[in-house]
Short mmCIF file of C-alpha atoms and ligand atoms in Angstrom, two decimals:
data_model
loop_
_atom_site.label_atom_id
_atom_site.label_comp_id
_atom_site.label_asym_id
_atom_site.label_seq_id
_atom_site.Cartn_x
_atom_site.Cartn_y
_atom_site.Cartn_z
CA MET A 1 93.74 155.68 -137.89
CA PRO A 2 92.30 152.87 -140.01
CA ARG A 3 89.77 150.46 -138.58
CA HIS A 4 90.44 146.73 -138.80
CA THR A 5 87.97 144.61 -140.74
CA ILE A 6 85.18 143.34 -138.58
CA ARG A 7 84.45 139.66 -138.09
CA VAL A 8 80.77 138.71 -138.41
CA PRO A 9 79.52 135.34 -137.15
CA LYS A 10 78.43 132.58 -139.54
CA PRO A 11 74.72 132.81 -140.54
CA GLU A 12 73.95 129.70 -138.47
CA PHE A 13 75.18 131.45 -135.27
CA ASP A 14 71.94 132.00 -133.35
CA LEU A 15 71.35 135.68 -132.52
CA SER A 16 67.59 135.40 -132.09
CA GLY A 17 66.34 137.29 -129.06
CA ILE A 18 69.65 139.18 -128.88
CA LEU A 19 69.93 141.16 -132.15
CA TYR A 20 67.01 143.26 -133.41
CA GLU A 21 66.27 145.40 -136.43
CA VAL A 22 64.42 148.63 -135.58
CA GLU A 23 61.22 147.26 -137.18
CA GLN A 24 61.27 144.31 -134.75
CA LEU A 25 61.37 146.49 -131.62
CA PRO A 26 58.40 147.16 -129.37
CA ALA A 27 56.85 150.65 -129.75
CA GLN A 28 58.31 151.84 -126.43
CA LEU A 29 61.77 150.71 -125.31
CA SER A 30 61.83 149.69 -121.66
CA SER A 31 62.96 146.81 -119.47
CA GLU A 32 59.37 145.55 -119.41
CA SER A 33 58.94 145.57 -123.19
CA LEU A 34 62.42 144.24 -124.04
CA PHE A 35 63.34 141.96 -121.13
CA GLU A 36 60.00 141.29 -119.43
CA ASN A 37 61.28 142.48 -116.04
CA ASP A 38 61.74 145.75 -114.19
CA LYS A 39 65.54 145.87 -113.80
CA PRO A 40 67.16 149.29 -114.39
CA LEU A 41 67.82 149.82 -118.12
CA GLU A 42 71.14 151.20 -119.47
CA ILE A 43 71.58 152.14 -123.14
CA GLU A 44 74.83 152.48 -125.08
CA ILE A 45 74.83 154.57 -128.25
CA GLY A 46 77.32 153.48 -130.93
CA SER A 47 78.48 150.19 -129.45
CA GLY A 48 81.10 149.47 -132.14
CA LYS A 49 82.51 146.01 -131.39
CA GLY A 50 80.43 145.63 -128.22
CA LEU A 51 83.20 145.32 -125.64
CA PHE A 52 81.57 147.62 -123.06
CA LEU A 53 78.18 145.91 -123.05
CA ALA A 54 79.61 142.39 -123.14
CA THR A 55 81.80 143.12 -120.09
CA GLU A 56 79.29 145.22 -118.17
CA SER A 57 76.24 143.01 -118.68
CA VAL A 58 78.09 139.99 -117.27
CA ALA A 59 79.56 142.02 -114.38
CA ASN A 60 76.17 143.52 -113.45
CA PRO A 61 73.35 141.02 -114.00
CA ALA A 62 71.01 143.20 -111.86
CA HIS A 63 70.73 145.69 -114.75
CA ASN A 64 69.56 145.36 -118.36
CA TYR A 65 71.67 146.64 -121.26
CA LEU A 66 70.66 147.73 -124.74
CA GLY A 67 73.24 148.65 -127.38
CA ILE A 68 72.27 150.71 -130.44
CA GLU A 69 74.68 150.58 -133.37
CA ILE A 70 73.96 152.07 -136.79
CA ILE A 71 76.33 149.88 -138.82
CA GLY A 72 74.71 146.47 -139.26
CA LYS A 73 77.87 144.36 -139.27
CA TYR A 74 79.09 146.01 -136.05
CA ALA A 75 75.70 145.43 -134.42
CA THR A 76 75.91 141.76 -135.47
CA HIS A 77 79.50 141.44 -134.22
CA SER A 78 78.50 143.00 -130.86
CA ALA A 79 75.49 140.71 -130.49
CA ALA A 80 77.71 137.67 -131.12
CA ARG A 81 80.15 138.97 -128.51
CA PHE A 82 77.29 139.16 -125.96
CA VAL A 83 76.25 135.60 -126.73
CA ARG A 84 79.81 134.33 -126.31
CA ALA A 85 80.07 136.30 -123.03
CA GLY A 86 76.91 134.62 -121.66
CA ALA A 87 74.14 137.12 -122.53
CA ARG A 88 71.70 134.36 -123.43
CA GLU A 89 72.12 132.64 -120.06
CA ILE A 90 71.97 135.91 -118.06
CA GLY A 91 69.28 137.38 -120.33
CA ASN A 92 70.17 141.05 -119.73
CA ALA A 93 71.77 142.32 -122.98
CA LYS A 94 70.34 143.03 -126.42
CA MET A 95 71.54 144.85 -129.49
CA VAL A 96 69.67 147.00 -132.00
CA SER A 97 70.94 147.52 -135.52
CA GLY A 98 69.83 151.09 -136.25
CA ASN A 99 70.03 154.80 -135.60
CA ALA A 100 69.84 155.83 -131.94
CA GLU A 101 68.59 159.33 -132.65
CA PRO A 102 64.94 158.64 -133.66
CA LEU A 103 64.68 155.98 -130.96
CA PHE A 104 65.63 158.53 -128.28
CA GLU A 105 63.38 161.13 -129.90
CA HIS A 106 60.19 159.04 -129.89
CA ARG A 107 60.44 155.68 -128.16
CA ILE A 108 61.88 156.07 -124.66
CA ALA A 109 59.68 157.26 -121.81
CA PRO A 110 60.87 160.32 -119.83
CA GLY A 111 62.76 159.45 -116.65
CA SER A 112 62.94 155.75 -117.54
CA LEU A 113 66.68 155.08 -117.98
CA GLU A 114 69.29 154.24 -115.38
CA ALA A 115 72.13 155.34 -117.66
CA VAL A 116 73.12 156.47 -121.14
CA HIS A 117 76.64 155.62 -122.34
CA VAL A 118 78.36 157.35 -125.27
CA TYR A 119 81.95 156.24 -125.80
CA PHE A 120 84.20 157.65 -128.51
CA PRO A 121 81.47 158.89 -130.88
CA ASP A 122 82.61 159.59 -134.46
CA PRO A 123 84.41 162.98 -134.29
CA TRP A 124 83.28 164.61 -137.57
CA TRP A 125 86.36 166.83 -137.52
CA LYS A 126 85.40 169.37 -140.20
CA LYS A 127 83.43 172.35 -138.88
CA LYS A 128 80.81 172.03 -141.62
CA HIS A 129 80.20 168.38 -140.57
CA ARG A 130 79.86 169.05 -136.82
CA LYS A 131 76.05 168.91 -137.03
CA ARG A 132 76.39 165.19 -137.82
CA ARG A 133 77.84 164.51 -134.36
CA VAL A 134 75.73 162.05 -132.42
CA VAL A 135 76.03 164.21 -129.29
CA ASN A 136 74.37 167.48 -130.26
CA GLU A 137 71.85 169.94 -128.84
CA LYS A 138 68.85 167.75 -129.62
CA SER A 139 70.37 164.50 -128.36
CA ILE A 140 71.52 166.13 -125.11
CA ARG A 141 67.93 167.22 -124.44
CA ASN A 142 66.72 163.71 -125.31
CA TYR A 143 69.24 161.98 -123.01
CA SER A 144 68.43 164.37 -120.20
CA ASN A 145 64.69 163.66 -120.57
CA ALA A 146 65.17 159.91 -120.79
CA ILE A 147 67.42 159.52 -117.71
CA ARG A 148 65.74 159.13 -114.30
CA VAL A 149 66.62 161.47 -111.43
CA GLY A 150 69.80 159.94 -109.94
CA GLY A 151 70.60 158.21 -113.27
CA ARG A 152 73.82 158.75 -115.23
CA LEU A 153 75.20 159.98 -118.53
CA HIS A 154 78.72 158.78 -119.37
CA PHE A 155 80.61 160.52 -122.17
CA TRP A 156 84.19 159.63 -123.15
CA THR A 157 86.16 160.80 -126.15
CA ASP A 158 89.71 161.37 -127.32
CA VAL A 159 88.68 164.53 -129.22
CA LEU A 160 89.27 167.52 -126.97
CA ASP A 161 87.00 169.95 -128.81
CA TYR A 162 84.14 167.38 -128.83
CA PHE A 163 84.63 167.00 -125.08
CA GLU A 164 84.67 170.74 -124.43
CA ASP A 165 81.65 171.42 -126.69
CA THR A 166 79.66 168.66 -124.98
CA VAL A 167 80.43 169.86 -121.45
CA GLU A 168 79.46 173.39 -122.50
CA MET A 169 76.22 172.27 -124.22
CA ILE A 170 75.17 170.21 -121.19
CA ALA A 171 75.76 173.17 -118.86
CA ASP A 172 73.61 175.38 -121.13
CA LEU A 173 70.86 172.97 -122.19
CA ALA A 174 70.59 170.38 -119.44
CA PRO A 175 71.76 171.87 -116.14
CA ASN A 176 69.56 169.32 -114.35
CA LEU A 177 72.20 166.73 -115.30
CA GLY A 178 74.37 168.32 -112.61
CA VAL A 179 78.08 169.05 -112.66
CA PRO A 180 80.60 167.10 -114.75
CA ILE A 181 82.20 164.38 -112.65
CA PRO A 182 85.60 163.28 -114.00
CA GLU A 183 86.04 159.53 -114.45
CA GLU A 184 89.41 157.97 -113.66
CA GLU A 185 91.59 155.98 -116.03
CA MET A 186 91.73 152.40 -114.73
CA GLU A 187 94.79 150.17 -114.87
CA ALA A 188 94.27 147.51 -117.58
CA GLU A 189 94.88 144.03 -116.19
CA HIS A 190 94.65 142.23 -119.55
CA ASP A 191 94.50 143.05 -123.25
CA LEU A 192 90.72 143.60 -123.33
CA ASP A 193 90.48 145.31 -119.93
CA TYR A 194 89.32 148.65 -121.35
CA ARG A 195 85.89 150.33 -121.37
CA THR A 196 85.72 149.99 -125.18
CA HIS A 197 87.88 149.09 -128.16
CA PHE A 198 88.42 152.76 -128.90
CA GLU A 199 89.68 153.39 -125.38
CA ARG A 200 92.08 150.47 -125.86
CA ARG A 201 93.27 151.88 -129.17
CA SER A 202 93.74 155.44 -127.84
CA ARG A 203 95.71 154.26 -124.83
CA LYS A 204 97.90 151.94 -126.89
CA TYR A 205 98.80 154.93 -129.10
CA SER A 206 99.19 157.22 -126.02
CA ILE A 207 96.32 159.48 -127.14
CA PRO A 208 94.73 161.34 -124.19
CA VAL A 209 91.19 160.30 -123.27
CA TYR A 210 88.65 162.70 -121.75
CA ARG A 211 86.08 161.02 -119.50
CA VAL A 212 83.08 162.50 -117.77
CA CYS A 213 79.95 161.30 -115.99
CA TYR A 214 76.83 163.27 -115.01
CA GLN A 215 74.31 162.25 -112.38
CA LYS A 216 70.87 163.77 -112.96
CA ARG A 217 69.80 165.79 -109.94
CA SER A 218 66.27 166.97 -110.79
C1 SAM B 301 84.17 155.68 -133.25
S1 SAM B 301 83.08 154.36 -133.02
C2 SAM B 301 83.24 153.95 -131.29
C3 SAM B 301 82.72 152.58 -130.98
C4 SAM B 301 82.73 152.20 -129.50
N1 SAM B 301 81.85 153.05 -128.73
C5 SAM B 301 84.12 152.25 -128.94
O1 SAM B 301 84.40 153.17 -128.13
O2 SAM B 301 84.92 151.37 -129.28
C6 SAM B 301 81.49 155.15 -133.05
C7 SAM B 301 80.37 154.18 -133.33
O3 SAM B 301 79.12 154.86 -133.27
C8 SAM B 301 78.29 154.36 -134.31
N2 SAM B 301 77.24 155.36 -134.59
C9 SAM B 301 77.41 156.55 -135.20
N3 SAM B 301 76.25 157.22 -135.28
C10 SAM B 301 75.30 156.43 -134.69
C11 SAM B 301 73.90 156.56 -134.46
N4 SAM B 301 73.23 157.65 -134.85
N5 SAM B 301 73.25 155.56 -133.84
C12 SAM B 301 73.91 154.44 -133.44
N6 SAM B 301 75.24 154.25 -133.65
C13 SAM B 301 75.93 155.24 -134.24
C14 SAM B 301 79.26 154.11 -135.45
O4 SAM B 301 78.76 153.23 -136.42
C15 SAM B 301 80.47 153.56 -134.70
O5 SAM B 301 80.42 152.15 -134.58
#
């Protein structure tokens, strides 16, 4: 399915303090270093158009939210969405334009995250391209290390084999994340009342969505 062109804000739209390049980030990513407070920190990998973080950060001002998006214009679009949603006033959402993988590998302290969210990661359908998937053996170990005991990993996709592979890899590599807890489909009350744009798209085209959450138990 083709993607629509993405709207980026005018250069004069102020994204300072909201949108960061990797080089501008502190050495360690934490609530203290990014938000100067100790609220629980949730990270979304591959934020796309930023719907999840814009909705969630306004609904839950007691937590901090960091989105990491590898395509610069999507990161910019997401950051502008946060600002329009009130992120500057609430002060709990920021966006990084960059690759999540090295950040999780080197710059997040073990047991420091409240939640990791991965929604509709690129499927990389061909078998020979599977190693490019953002959820892979290494990233599962990294997420599991980074999440605190009692913290969560959310993984949603509309690609059944990606879902099955991920559930299997977590059982093998990160059993401390506990058992897969199915997440329910929620009734949409308006046109943007979906977890993400890709959930909206899948449901509009009647494509099944597979949703799971893990809660780290040790
Ligand atoms: C299929 S889109 C889904 C976007 C959004 N999560 C949603 O559900 O609407 C996957 C997104 O992940 C981003 N992405 C892929 N690899 C990434 C990586 N290593 N680090 C950060 N973002 C990544 C892509 O650029 C893309 O925007």
